[in-house]
């Protein structure tokens, strides 16, 4: 596989617009773009931010090769002076983003890119593609691992992922969202996501009998034995052979196998029966792992039915977020500087009311209750507003403005960090295991009502009074 | 972005099994693995094979770097002799596959890999990942383009794809399945998928008025003007401004704009009203393009409602196959050679009956009616069976075996081609545009009843008598 220069992974209209700004002499006017989303997948109450590290890689490597320029010249619609600009291109934007692992909510600017219009516009496709994908999978992983109530959840979906990066970065995002590991070797080698695995049905079939297959595996990997017991018949063949080999192992090596894996059939029934057989044989410590098209709903139902499962391998329904495979982030113009260096807020109106944007260069704050440590809500403000935690703060609903709430005894934290300053990276990516721990800790600051699978309570995301006024003035002014 | 060596894009258990075969001295026994699927996504009647070219790239580049070997050594569970084997690894398998663009059906071996057990097993993850992804998207694209009844359909989904490769190879697969082009520039540069696009809402917002934005665009691209008309108000502002600029263009350049694009609101109503306005203004040749979360069902409904749409831009619901985002291909052991070089067929039984595999090294034939040119059905046979079209052939249903049908006056074609012979590539990939044309032509050989969106007629995929006997003997023998 040859190296892919992802600079060209963009929609064609980014080039027609870039060339257009260039030709019209407005390429260097400073513009502010926000990436945000409108609703949480699966009707959930929160999403988990992910993909920032790959977005930083993209910005750092933005450049056009001679091959790219030759391709664009062949298209016949770009000026030579524009192609020369691309040849000399250096990323010069400021970028802010919510750190990976943070619970985020609809309407919040997760990423803001500010800089020369021609650049801030151009990066749209990759900002969206990168954050949409990983945030989708991290969010799904958070739901599934919460359903497992502390049991181990491993990501097993590479073979059903949507493309190679879907597998690799999907494994990364799943880990951020709460999975303990993956089956994907490349994700371990390159991104330190712990990878593991034991045997497929084909291993069992390669030997003359299931017993010989298990026995051969135990000879080689006595420390890591998980027997796949459903190649022929789980209760009549698989589990009895696993027990027989377990006894061999105890007598030959003094080592006990880790457990068994179920990959088909009625997992609830089979796990309960297998548990009884393992216990009766003197192996209550052998664990039962389950896989087979599971997701948060099936995991929850299995546990409600008393399934005896210690760990879950989750494949296609996690790696594609099958029940809702799209994270609908958008990238919209929020402001432009005029000739005098003043920020002019911009709005996009729409006949679909939920598609109306919130204008201006913004900041986001999260307020926490001092007594409980729980998050009270988020406030989106104009960029230069400061919330003084020494004073009470009035939260109000930006749609139902009569809904107000005065909070005091709170702490406040800006939700976003700066990634780039004038094109230079000013952010150090945390270790992936720290991101995962941070995610779990931040989830603890959300009330359980926000984290319900269905019909969760809506988390407060309010606009400051100044921002609300700005938005409504713009809305009034563009009535047609 | 650094180059990714996709050799390591595999499930960890492929390595534990490979090392196991190596340690047990059976690594070089010849094994036969089939990739097949069990049901068509979205309840459809056929799938479109795609991804072969990338699978060939993968096989050609299979090798382990010192970095890979160092990683595996750190894992502490592989022998040095196995690691040395990997260092010297050379792909030595035979591979057969159905060519890209071919309509395929459940149960058919789309890919067969035969070779040293250690190798034929190892490639499982990448065979599945590659074919599952592209076949999923090509199949969805075929449904959507058929719904559009000859109108242009463009793939616009990069920003909502599941990872970078999801966007790039998704665009490729969508083109194979029938789309006329993509918005993805990289897919054009590297894979010759025609890319195009004009403007986003942000272009319109960057100017002081919508009229000025359209006018500026027309100045630069008079030959390729499609005005996005829904930034403020489609019928009161967008279409009138488009018409005003269209008149300017005619008088200034003598060129007429290509059309307008609708991206929100009630597309059926707005397109009908916009059509009337354009016609009344003397621009019946200006086309109307629609985008906004469309899929085959919405495209069909829009046309039923009389929407005046000339071309469709399809985003997230195509690039993720949103309504069913998983193509459930599996890779199963079909046979192993014994010490005497005889092929020993293997079966995987399951408590889920539909998960029982068809054993043996196989071939697939497609039979066509001479009079109509239509496909009569496919027959899966043992590898050395030949169907003589000079003789009548008895097709019978492998589940309801009393359902039989004698066909005569037919032609017969092996459905698969050989890609690799003893590790050497013996196949020349067709040009992508030829694959697309071939796909459309092959679809014409299927009766309309097979191609219905809902409740299609099931296409015949039968087993030869010899293969059916072999399968049932094995099933009987492993009763427990």
Coordinates of N, CA, C and O in Angstrom, one line a residue, chain B residues 341-477:
Chain B
X341 N -2.1 -35.9 -0.2 CA -2.5 -35.0 -1.2 C -3.9 -35.0 -1.6 O -4.3 -34.5 -2.6
X342 N -4.8 -35.7 -0.8 CA -6.2 -35.8 -1.1 C -6.9 -34.7 -0.4 O -6.6 -34.3 0.7
X343 N -7.9 -34.1 -1.1 CA -8.7 -33.0 -0.5 C -9.7 -33.6 0.5 O -10.6 -34.5 0.1
X344 N -9.7 -33.3 1.7 CA -10.6 -33.7 2.7 C -11.6 -32.6 3.0 O -11.2 -31.6 3.6
X345 N -12.9 -32.7 2.6 CA -13.8 -31.6 2.8 C -14.1 -31.4 4.3 O -14.1 -32.4 5.1
X346 N -14.3 -30.2 4.8 CA -14.6 -29.9 6.2 C -15.9 -29.1 6.3 O -16.2 -28.3 5.4
X347 N -16.6 -29.3 7.4 CA -17.9 -28.6 7.6 C -17.8 -27.9 8.9 O -17.2 -28.4 9.9
X348 N -18.5 -26.8 9.1 CA -18.8 -26.3 10.4 C -20.2 -26.4 10.7 O -21.1 -25.8 10.0
X349 N -20.6 -27.1 11.7 CA -22.0 -27.3 12.1 C -22.3 -26.1 13.1 O -21.4 -25.4 13.5
X350 N -23.5 -25.9 13.3 CA -23.9 -24.8 14.2 C -25.3 -25.0 14.7 O -26.1 -25.6 14.0
X351 N -25.6 -24.6 15.9 CA -27.0 -24.6 16.3 C -27.9 -23.6 15.5 O -29.1 -23.8 15.5
X352 N -27.3 -22.6 15.0 CA -28.0 -21.7 14.0 C -27.8 -22.4 12.7 O -26.7 -22.4 12.1
X353 N -28.9 -23.0 12.2 CA -28.8 -23.8 10.9 C -28.2 -23.0 9.8 O -27.4 -23.6 9.0
X354 N -28.5 -21.7 9.7 CA -28.0 -21.0 8.5 C -26.5 -20.7 8.6 O -25.9 -20.3 7.7
X355 N -25.9 -21.1 9.8 CA -24.5 -20.9 9.9 C -23.7 -22.2 9.5 O -22.5 -22.2 9.5
X356 N -24.4 -23.3 9.1 CA -23.7 -24.5 8.6 C -23.1 -24.2 7.2 O -23.7 -23.6 6.4
X357 N -21.8 -24.6 7.1 CA -21.1 -24.2 5.9 C -21.2 -25.3 4.8 O -21.6 -26.4 5.1
X358 N -20.9 -25.0 3.6 CA -20.9 -25.9 2.5 C -19.4 -26.3 2.3 O -18.6 -25.5 2.0
X359 N -19.1 -27.6 2.4 CA -17.7 -28.1 2.4 C -17.1 -28.2 1.0 O -17.8 -28.1 0.0
X360 N -15.8 -28.4 1.0 CA -15.1 -28.8 -0.3 C -14.5 -27.6 -1.0 O -15.0 -26.5 -0.9
X361 N -13.6 -27.9 -1.9 CA -13.0 -26.9 -2.8 C -14.0 -26.9 -4.0 O -14.3 -27.9 -4.6
X362 N -14.5 -25.6 -4.2 CA -15.7 -25.5 -5.1 C -15.5 -24.6 -6.3 O -14.5 -23.9 -6.4
X363 N -16.4 -24.7 -7.2 CA -16.5 -23.8 -8.3 C -17.9 -23.3 -8.4 O -18.9 -23.9 -7.8
X364 N -18.1 -22.1 -9.1 CA -19.5 -21.6 -9.3 C -19.7 -21.3 -10.8 O -18.9 -20.8 -11.4
X365 N -20.9 -21.8 -11.2 CA -21.3 -21.5 -12.6 C -22.6 -20.7 -12.7 O -23.4 -20.9 -11.8
X366 N -22.6 -19.8 -13.7 CA -23.9 -19.1 -13.9 C -24.5 -19.6 -15.2 O -23.7 -19.6 -16.2
X367 N -25.7 -19.9 -15.2 CA -26.4 -20.4 -16.5 C -27.3 -19.3 -17.0 O -28.0 -18.7 -16.3
X368 N -27.2 -19.1 -18.3 CA -28.0 -18.1 -19.0 C -28.9 -18.7 -20.0 O -28.5 -19.6 -20.8
X369 N -30.2 -18.2 -20.1 CA -31.1 -18.7 -21.1 C -30.7 -18.1 -22.4 O -30.5 -16.9 -22.6
X370 N -30.6 -19.0 -23.4 CA -30.1 -18.6 -24.7 C -31.1 -17.6 -25.4 O -30.7 -16.6 -26.0
X371 N -32.4 -17.8 -25.2 CA -33.4 -17.0 -25.9 C -33.4 -15.6 -25.4 O -33.4 -14.6 -26.2
X372 N -33.4 -15.4 -24.1 CA -33.6 -14.1 -23.5 C -32.2 -13.5 -23.0 O -32.2 -12.2 -22.7
X373 N -31.2 -14.3 -22.8 CA -30.0 -13.8 -22.3 C -30.0 -13.6 -20.8 O -29.1 -13.2 -20.1
X374 N -31.2 -13.9 -20.2 CA -31.3 -13.8 -18.7 C -30.7 -14.9 -17.9 O -30.7 -16.0 -18.4
X375 N -30.2 -14.6 -16.7 CA -29.6 -15.6 -15.9 C -30.6 -16.5 -15.3 O -31.7 -16.1 -14.8
X376 N -30.4 -17.8 -15.4 CA -31.4 -18.8 -15.0 C -31.1 -19.2 -13.5 O -32.0 -19.6 -12.8
X377 N -29.8 -19.1 -13.1 CA -29.5 -19.5 -11.8 C -28.0 -19.8 -11.7 O -27.3 -19.8 -12.7
X378 N -27.5 -20.0 -10.5 CA -26.1 -20.3 -10.3 C -26.0 -21.7 -9.7 O -26.9 -22.1 -9.0
X379 N -25.0 -22.4 -10.0 CA -24.7 -23.8 -9.5 C -23.4 -23.8 -8.9 O -22.4 -23.5 -9.5
X380 N -23.3 -24.2 -7.6 CA -22.0 -24.4 -6.9 C -21.7 -25.9 -7.0 O -22.5 -26.7 -6.7
X381 N -20.5 -26.2 -7.5 CA -20.1 -27.5 -7.7 C -18.8 -27.8 -7.0 O -18.1 -26.9 -6.5
X382 N -18.4 -29.1 -7.0 CA -17.1 -29.5 -6.6 C -16.1 -29.0 -7.7 O -16.5 -28.9 -8.9
X383 N -14.9 -28.6 -7.3 CA -14.0 -27.9 -8.2 C -13.8 -28.5 -9.6 O -13.6 -27.8 -10.5
X384 N -13.9 -29.9 -9.6 CA -13.5 -30.5 -10.9 C -14.7 -30.9 -11.7 O -14.6 -31.5 -12.8
X385 N -15.9 -30.4 -11.3 CA -17.1 -30.7 -12.1 C -17.2 -29.7 -13.3 O -16.9 -28.5 -13.2
X386 N -17.7 -30.2 -14.4 CA -17.9 -29.4 -15.6 C -19.3 -29.5 -16.0 O -19.9 -30.6 -16.0
X387 N -19.9 -28.4 -16.3 CA -21.3 -28.4 -16.8 C -21.3 -28.3 -18.3 O -20.7 -27.3 -18.9
X388 N -21.8 -29.3 -19.0 CA -21.8 -29.3 -20.5 C -23.1 -28.7 -21.0 O -24.2 -29.3 -20.8
X389 N -23.0 -27.6 -21.6 CA -24.2 -26.8 -22.0 C -25.0 -27.5 -23.1 O -26.1 -27.2 -23.5
X390 N -24.3 -28.6 -23.7 CA -25.0 -29.3 -24.8 C -26.0 -30.3 -24.2 O -26.9 -30.7 -24.9
X391 N -26.0 -30.5 -22.9 CA -26.9 -31.4 -22.3 C -27.9 -30.7 -21.3 O -27.5 -29.6 -20.8
X392 N -29.1 -31.2 -21.2 CA -30.0 -30.5 -20.2 C -29.4 -30.6 -18.8 O -28.6 -31.6 -18.5
X393 N -29.7 -29.7 -17.9 CA -29.1 -29.7 -16.6 C -30.3 -29.6 -15.6 O -31.2 -28.8 -15.8
X394 N -30.2 -30.4 -14.5 CA -31.2 -30.5 -13.5 C -30.8 -29.5 -12.4 O -29.9 -29.8 -11.6
X395 N -31.5 -28.4 -12.2 CA -31.3 -27.5 -11.1 C -32.3 -28.0 -10.0 O -33.4 -28.3 -10.2
X396 N -31.8 -28.1 -8.7 CA -32.7 -28.4 -7.6 C -32.3 -27.6 -6.4 O -31.2 -27.3 -6.2
X397 N -33.4 -27.3 -5.6 CA -33.2 -26.5 -4.5 C -32.5 -27.3 -3.4 O -33.0 -28.4 -3.0
X398 N -31.4 -26.8 -2.8 CA -30.6 -27.5 -1.9 C -31.4 -27.7 -0.5 O -31.0 -28.6 0.3
X399 N -32.4 -26.9 -0.2 CA -33.1 -27.1 1.0 C -34.4 -27.9 0.7 O -34.7 -29.0 1.3
X400 N -35.2 -27.5 -0.2 CA -36.4 -28.2 -0.6 C -36.1 -29.0 -1.9 O -36.4 -28.5 -3.0
X401 N -35.5 -30.1 -1.7 CA -34.9 -30.9 -2.8 C -35.9 -31.4 -3.8 O -35.5 -31.8 -4.9
X402 N -37.2 -31.4 -3.4 CA -38.2 -31.9 -4.4 C -38.5 -30.8 -5.4 O -39.1 -31.1 -6.5
X403 N -38.0 -29.6 -5.2 CA -38.2 -28.5 -6.2 C -37.1 -28.7 -7.2 O -35.9 -28.4 -7.0
X404 N -37.4 -29.2 -8.4 CA -36.5 -29.4 -9.5 C -36.9 -28.8 -10.7 O -38.1 -28.5 -11.0
X405 N -35.9 -28.5 -11.6 CA -36.2 -27.8 -12.8 C -35.1 -28.2 -13.8 O -33.9 -28.1 -13.5
X406 N -35.6 -28.7 -15.0 CA -34.6 -29.1 -16.0 C -34.5 -28.0 -17.0 O -35.4 -27.5 -17.5
X407 N -33.2 -27.5 -17.2 CA -33.0 -26.4 -18.1 C -32.2 -26.9 -19.4 O -31.4 -27.8 -19.3
X408 N -32.6 -26.3 -20.5 CA -31.9 -26.6 -21.7 C -31.8 -25.4 -22.5 O -32.3 -24.3 -22.1
X409 N -31.1 -25.4 -23.6 CA -30.9 -24.1 -24.4 C -30.3 -23.0 -23.6 O -30.8 -21.9 -23.5
X410 N -29.2 -23.4 -22.9 CA -28.6 -22.4 -22.0 C -27.1 -22.3 -22.4 O -26.5 -23.1 -23.0
X411 N -26.5 -21.2 -21.9 CA -25.0 -21.1 -21.9 C -24.6 -21.1 -20.5 O -25.4 -20.8 -19.6
X412 N -23.3 -21.4 -20.3 CA -22.8 -21.5 -18.9 C -21.5 -20.8 -18.8 O -20.7 -20.8 -19.8
X413 N -21.2 -20.1 -17.7 CA -20.0 -19.4 -17.5 C -19.5 -19.6 -16.1 O -20.3 -19.4 -15.1
X414 N -18.2 -19.9 -15.9 CA -17.7 -20.0 -14.6 C -17.7 -18.6 -14.0 O -17.3 -17.6 -14.7
X415 N -18.2 -18.4 -12.8 CA -18.4 -17.1 -12.2 C -17.1 -16.4 -11.7 O -17.0 -15.2 -11.5
X416 N -16.1 -17.3 -11.5 CA -14.9 -16.7 -10.8 C -13.7 -16.8 -11.7 O -13.6 -17.6 -12.7
X417 N -12.7 -15.9 -11.4 CA -11.4 -15.9 -12.1 C -10.3 -16.2 -11.1 O -10.5 -16.0 -9.9
X418 N -9.2 -16.7 -11.6 CA -8.0 -16.9 -10.7 C -7.2 -15.6 -10.6 O -6.9 -15.0 -11.6
X419 N -7.0 -15.2 -9.4 CA -6.2 -14.0 -9.1 C -4.7 -14.3 -8.9 O -3.9 -13.5 -9.4
X420 N -4.4 -15.3 -8.1 CA -3.1 -15.7 -7.8 C -2.9 -17.2 -8.0 O -3.8 -18.0 -7.8
X421 N -1.7 -17.5 -8.5 CA -1.3 -18.9 -8.7 C 0.1 -19.1 -7.9 O 1.0 -18.4 -8.3
X422 N 0.1 -19.9 -6.9 CA 1.3 -20.1 -6.1 C 1.9 -18.7 -5.7 O 3.1 -18.6 -5.7
X423 N 1.0 -17.8 -5.3 CA 1.5 -16.5 -4.8 C 1.8 -15.5 -5.8 O 2.1 -14.3 -5.5
X424 N 1.8 -15.8 -7.1 CA 2.0 -14.8 -8.2 C 0.7 -14.4 -8.8 O -0.2 -15.2 -9.1
X425 N 0.6 -13.1 -8.9 CA -0.7 -12.5 -9.5 C -0.8 -12.9 -11.0 O 0.2 -12.6 -11.7
X426 N -1.9 -13.4 -11.3 CA -2.1 -13.8 -12.7 C -3.4 -13.1 -13.3 O -3.9 -13.6 -14.3
X427 N -3.7 -12.0 -12.7 CA -5.0 -11.3 -13.1 C -4.6 -9.8 -13.3 O -3.9 -9.2 -12.6
X428 N -5.2 -9.3 -14.4 CA -5.1 -7.9 -14.7 C -6.4 -7.2 -14.3 O -7.4 -7.5 -14.9
X429 N -6.3 -6.2 -13.4 CA -7.5 -5.5 -13.0 C -8.0 -4.7 -14.2 O -7.3 -4.0 -14.9
X430 N -9.3 -4.8 -14.5 CA -9.9 -3.9 -15.5 C -9.9 -2.5 -15.1 O -9.8 -2.1 -13.9
X431 N -10.0 -1.6 -16.1 CA -10.2 -0.1 -15.8 C -11.5 0.0 -15.0 O -12.5 -0.7 -15.2
X432 N -11.5 1.0 -14.1 CA -12.7 1.2 -13.2 C -13.9 1.5 -14.0 O -15.0 1.0 -13.7
X433 N -13.8 2.2 -15.1 CA -15.0 2.6 -15.9 C -15.5 1.3 -16.6 O -16.7 1.2 -16.8
X434 N -14.6 0.4 -16.9 CA -15.1 -0.9 -17.5 C -15.8 -1.7 -16.5 O -16.8 -2.4 -16.8
X435 N -15.3 -1.7 -15.2 CA -16.0 -2.4 -14.2 C -17.4 -1.9 -14.0 O -18.4 -2.7 -13.9
X436 N -17.6 -0.6 -14.0 CA -18.9 0.0 -13.9 C -19.8 -0.4 -15.0 O -21.0 -0.8 -14.8
X437 N -19.3 -0.3 -16.2 CA -20.1 -0.7 -17.4 C -20.5 -2.2 -17.3 O -21.7 -2.6 -17.6
X438 N -19.6 -3.0 -17.0 CA -19.8 -4.5 -16.8 C -20.9 -4.7 -15.8 O -21.8 -5.5 -16.0
X439 N -20.8 -4.0 -14.7 CA -21.9 -4.1 -13.6 C -23.2 -3.8 -14.2 O -24.2 -4.6 -14.0
X440 N -23.4 -2.7 -14.9 CA -24.7 -2.4 -15.4 C -25.2 -3.4 -16.4 O -26.4 -3.7 -16.4
X441 N -24.3 -3.9 -17.2 CA -24.7 -4.9 -18.2 C -25.1 -6.2 -17.5 O -26.1 -6.9 -17.9
X442 N -24.3 -6.6 -16.5 CA -24.7 -7.9 -15.8 C -26.0 -7.8 -15.1 O -26.8 -8.7 -15.0
X443 N -26.3 -6.6 -14.6 CA -27.6 -6.4 -13.9 C -28.7 -6.6 -14.9 O -29.8 -7.1 -14.5
X444 N -28.5 -6.3 -16.1 CA -29.5 -6.5 -17.2 C -29.8 -7.9 -17.4 O -30.9 -8.2 -17.9
X445 N -28.9 -8.8 -17.0 CA -29.2 -10.2 -17.2 C -30.1 -10.8 -16.0 O -30.5 -11.9 -16.1
X446 N -30.4 -10.0 -15.0 CA -31.3 -10.4 -13.9 C -32.7 -10.0 -14.2 O -32.9 -8.8 -14.6
X447 N -33.6 -10.8 -14.0 CA -35.0 -10.5 -14.1 C -35.4 -9.4 -13.1 O -34.8 -9.3 -12.0
X448 N -36.3 -8.5 -13.5 CA -36.7 -7.4 -12.6 C -37.2 -7.9 -11.2 O -37.0 -7.2 -10.2
X449 N -37.8 -9.1 -11.2 CA -38.3 -9.6 -9.9 C -37.2 -9.8 -8.9 O -37.4 -9.8 -7.7
X450 N -36.0 -10.1 -9.4 CA -34.8 -10.3 -8.5 C -34.4 -8.9 -7.9 O -33.7 -8.8 -6.9
X451 N -34.7 -7.8 -8.7 CA -34.1 -6.5 -8.3 C -35.0 -5.6 -7.6 O -34.7 -4.5 -7.4
X452 N -36.2 -6.1 -7.3 CA -37.2 -5.3 -6.5 C -36.5 -4.9 -5.1 O -35.8 -5.6 -4.6
X453 N -36.9 -3.7 -4.6 CA -36.3 -3.2 -3.3 C -36.8 -4.1 -2.2 O -36.1 -4.4 -1.3
X454 N -38.1 -4.5 -2.2 CA -38.7 -5.2 -1.1 C -39.2 -6.5 -1.6 O -39.8 -6.6 -2.7
X455 N -39.0 -7.6 -0.8 CA -39.5 -8.9 -1.1 C -39.2 -9.4 -2.5 O -40.1 -9.8 -3.3
X456 N -37.9 -9.3 -2.9 CA -37.6 -9.7 -4.3 C -37.7 -11.2 -4.4 O -37.7 -11.9 -3.4
X457 N -37.9 -11.7 -5.6 CA -37.8 -13.1 -5.8 C -36.4 -13.6 -5.5 O -35.5 -12.9 -5.8
X458 N -36.3 -14.8 -4.9 CA -35.0 -15.4 -4.6 C -34.4 -16.0 -5.8 O -35.0 -16.8 -6.5
X459 N -33.2 -15.5 -6.1 CA -32.4 -16.1 -7.3 C -32.0 -17.5 -6.9 O -31.6 -17.8 -5.8
X460 N -32.0 -18.4 -7.9 CA -31.6 -19.8 -7.6 C -30.1 -19.9 -7.4 O -29.3 -19.5 -8.3
X461 N -29.7 -20.4 -6.3 CA -28.2 -20.8 -6.1 C -28.3 -22.2 -5.6 O -28.6 -22.5 -4.4
X462 N -28.0 -23.1 -6.5 CA -28.1 -24.5 -6.2 C -26.8 -25.2 -6.0 O -25.7 -24.7 -6.4
X463 N -26.8 -26.4 -5.4 CA -25.6 -27.2 -5.3 C -25.7 -28.3 -6.3 O -26.8 -28.8 -6.6
X464 N -24.6 -28.7 -6.9 CA -24.6 -29.9 -7.8 C -24.9 -31.1 -6.9 O -24.8 -31.1 -5.7
X465 N -25.4 -32.1 -7.6 CA -25.8 -33.3 -6.9 C -24.6 -33.9 -6.1 O -24.7 -34.2 -4.9
X466 N -23.4 -33.9 -6.7 CA -22.2 -34.4 -6.0 C -21.9 -33.6 -4.7 O -21.5 -34.1 -3.7
X467 N -22.0 -32.3 -4.8 CA -21.7 -31.4 -3.7 C -22.7 -31.6 -2.6 O -22.4 -31.6 -1.4
X468 N -24.0 -31.7 -3.0 CA -25.0 -31.8 -2.0 C -24.8 -33.2 -1.3 O -25.0 -33.2 0.0
X469 N -24.5 -34.2 -2.0 CA -24.2 -35.5 -1.3 C -23.1 -35.4 -0.3 O -23.2 -35.9 0.8
X470 N -22.0 -34.7 -0.8 CA -20.9 -34.6 0.1 C -21.2 -33.9 1.4 O -20.9 -34.3 2.5
X471 N -22.0 -32.8 1.3 CA -22.4 -32.0 2.4 C -23.2 -32.8 3.4 O -23.0 -32.8 4.6
X472 N -24.2 -33.6 2.8 CA -25.1 -34.4 3.7 C -24.4 -35.5 4.4 O -24.7 -35.9 5.5
X473 N -23.4 -36.1 3.7 CA -22.6 -37.2 4.3 C -21.9 -36.6 5.5 O -21.9 -37.2 6.6
X474 N -21.3 -35.5 5.3 CA -20.5 -34.9 6.5 C -21.5 -34.5 7.6 O -21.1 -34.7 8.8
X475 N -22.6 -34.0 7.3 CA -23.6 -33.6 8.3 C -24.0 -34.8 9.1 O -24.1 -34.7 10.4
X476 N -24.3 -35.9 8.4 CA -24.7 -37.1 9.1 C -23.6 -37.6 10.0 O -23.8 -38.0 11.2
X477 N -22.3 -37.5 9.5 CA -21.2 -38.1 10.3 C -20.9 -37.3 11.5 O -20.3 -37.8 12.5

